[in-house]
Amino acid sequence: RVRRTRLLSTEWMERIMLAVTEVNRCAMCSYAHTKIALEAGLKADEINAVLAGDFSGVNKAELASLLFAQHYADTRGNPSAKAWQAIIHQYGTVTALGILGAIRMITLGNTYGIPSGNLLARLTGRPLDQRSNLGYELAMLLSIVLLPPFAALHALAAGLLRLPVLRPVE
């Protein structure tokens, strides 16, 4: 919905994607989102800065969203209640939910990109990420097929029960 309604610009979304990827160190997502960011008009030095965690050149209106994106990634999806409330206060509920959607989208991408990239590295003889092992890589790839039906049921039930989109840590 964020992309369709242009609630967040493509450039802003890519900065969020790069900020989360910087925390999670997903080589595949870093490569893919660098390409998309370049195509969206971001300059190479800005992309490199965001991937290095340096937001000094970022539009001040977007800065809080990038810092929240890093906080979300660093806490493994359990941001503090104060941080989430600050994002809602700064951007409004609709835009805050759009930011959260972008963060969750790249987090899911990183979840599969890290083991996929490691499996590819393993098969091609490139250096491996020490956080991974073959069993994990294969299990994560298998879960791509098994988890979506459960995720869809969870989303449906959460919507019907009107559960909050995010339950931040107090």
PDB file of N, CA and C in Angstrom, residues 3 10-11 14 18 31-44 47:
ATOM      1  N   ARG A   3       3.800   1.734  -1.361  1.00  0.00           N
ATOM      2  CA  ARG A   3       4.297   1.990  -2.721  1.00  0.00           C
ATOM      3  C   ARG A   3       3.170   2.488  -3.621  1.00  0.00           C
ATOM      4  N   THR A  10      10.154   6.498  -3.173  1.00  0.00           N
ATOM      5  CA  THR A  10      11.024   5.353  -3.439  1.00  0.00           C
ATOM      6  C   THR A  10      12.375   5.555  -2.775  1.00  0.00           C
ATOM      7  N   GLU A  11      12.893   6.770  -2.843  1.00  0.00           N
ATOM      8  CA  GLU A  11      14.182   7.061  -2.235  1.00  0.00           C
ATOM      9  C   GLU A  11      14.150   6.840  -0.721  1.00  0.00           C
ATOM     10  N   GLU A  14      14.014   3.177   0.087  1.00  0.00           N
ATOM     11  CA  GLU A  14      15.319   2.530  -0.103  1.00  0.00           C
ATOM     12  C   GLU A  14      16.290   2.889   1.007  1.00  0.00           C
ATOM     13  N   LEU A  18      18.089   0.098   3.251  1.00  0.00           N
ATOM     14  CA  LEU A  18      19.545   0.067   3.441  1.00  0.00           C
ATOM     15  C   LEU A  18      19.913   0.175   4.918  1.00  0.00           C
ATOM     16  N   TYR A  31      23.209  -5.712  -1.862  1.00  0.00           N
ATOM     17  CA  TYR A  31      23.449  -5.654  -3.306  1.00  0.00           C
ATOM     18  C   TYR A  31      22.171  -5.239  -4.039  1.00  0.00           C
ATOM     19  N   ALA A  32      21.072  -5.907  -3.738  1.00  0.00           N
ATOM     20  CA  ALA A  32      19.812  -5.646  -4.447  1.00  0.00           C
ATOM     21  C   ALA A  32      19.312  -4.226  -4.187  1.00  0.00           C
ATOM     22  N   HIS A  33      19.358  -3.785  -2.937  1.00  0.00           N
ATOM     23  CA  HIS A  33      18.818  -2.459  -2.628  1.00  0.00           C
ATOM     24  C   HIS A  33      19.771  -1.334  -3.024  1.00  0.00           C
ATOM     25  N   THR A  34      21.050  -1.628  -3.140  1.00  0.00           N
ATOM     26  CA  THR A  34      21.965  -0.641  -3.704  1.00  0.00           C
ATOM     27  C   THR A  34      21.599  -0.394  -5.161  1.00  0.00           C
ATOM     28  N   LYS A  35      21.333  -1.462  -5.890  1.00  0.00           N
ATOM     29  CA  LYS A  35      20.934  -1.340  -7.299  1.00  0.00           C
ATOM     30  C   LYS A  35      19.631  -0.543  -7.426  1.00  0.00           C
ATOM     31  N   ILE A  36      18.638  -0.886  -6.616  1.00  0.00           N
ATOM     32  CA  ILE A  36      17.351  -0.200  -6.673  1.00  0.00           C
ATOM     33  C   ILE A  36      17.514   1.272  -6.276  1.00  0.00           C
ATOM     34  N   ALA A  37      18.323   1.537  -5.255  1.00  0.00           N
ATOM     35  CA  ALA A  37      18.551   2.913  -4.809  1.00  0.00           C
ATOM     36  C   ALA A  37      19.230   3.734  -5.903  1.00  0.00           C
ATOM     37  N   LEU A  38      20.215   3.154  -6.572  1.00  0.00           N
ATOM     38  CA  LEU A  38      20.871   3.857  -7.679  1.00  0.00           C
ATOM     39  C   LEU A  38      19.868   4.167  -8.780  1.00  0.00           C
ATOM     40  N   GLU A  39      19.026   3.200  -9.109  1.00  0.00           N
ATOM     41  CA  GLU A  39      18.011   3.404 -10.137  1.00  0.00           C
ATOM     42  C   GLU A  39      16.977   4.448  -9.717  1.00  0.00           C
ATOM     43  N   ALA A  40      16.759   4.596  -8.403  1.00  0.00           N
ATOM     44  CA  ALA A  40      15.810   5.587  -7.894  1.00  0.00           C
ATOM     45  C   ALA A  40      16.419   6.985  -7.824  1.00  0.00           C
ATOM     46  N   GLY A  41      17.725   7.078  -8.068  1.00  0.00           N
ATOM     47  CA  GLY A  41      18.364   8.387  -8.097  1.00  0.00           C
ATOM     48  C   GLY A  41      19.260   8.712  -6.924  1.00  0.00           C
ATOM     49  N   LEU A  42      19.420   7.799  -5.968  1.00  0.00           N
ATOM     50  CA  LEU A  42      20.343   8.059  -4.874  1.00  0.00           C
ATOM     51  C   LEU A  42      21.766   8.011  -5.405  1.00  0.00           C
ATOM     52  N   LYS A  43      22.615   8.837  -4.858  1.00  0.00           N
ATOM     53  CA  LYS A  43      24.019   8.888  -5.253  1.00  0.00           C
ATOM     54  C   LYS A  43      24.800   7.802  -4.516  1.00  0.00           C
ATOM     55  N   ALA A  44      25.858   7.329  -5.143  1.00  0.00           N
ATOM     56  CA  ALA A  44      26.667   6.250  -4.576  1.00  0.00           C
ATOM     57  C   ALA A  44      27.207   6.611  -3.196  1.00  0.00           C
ATOM     58  N   ILE A  47      24.457   6.202  -0.615  1.00  0.00           N
ATOM     59  CA  ILE A  47      24.194   4.777  -0.374  1.00  0.00           C
ATOM     60  C   ILE A  47      25.284   4.190   0.514  1.00  0.00           C
TER      61      ILE A  47
END
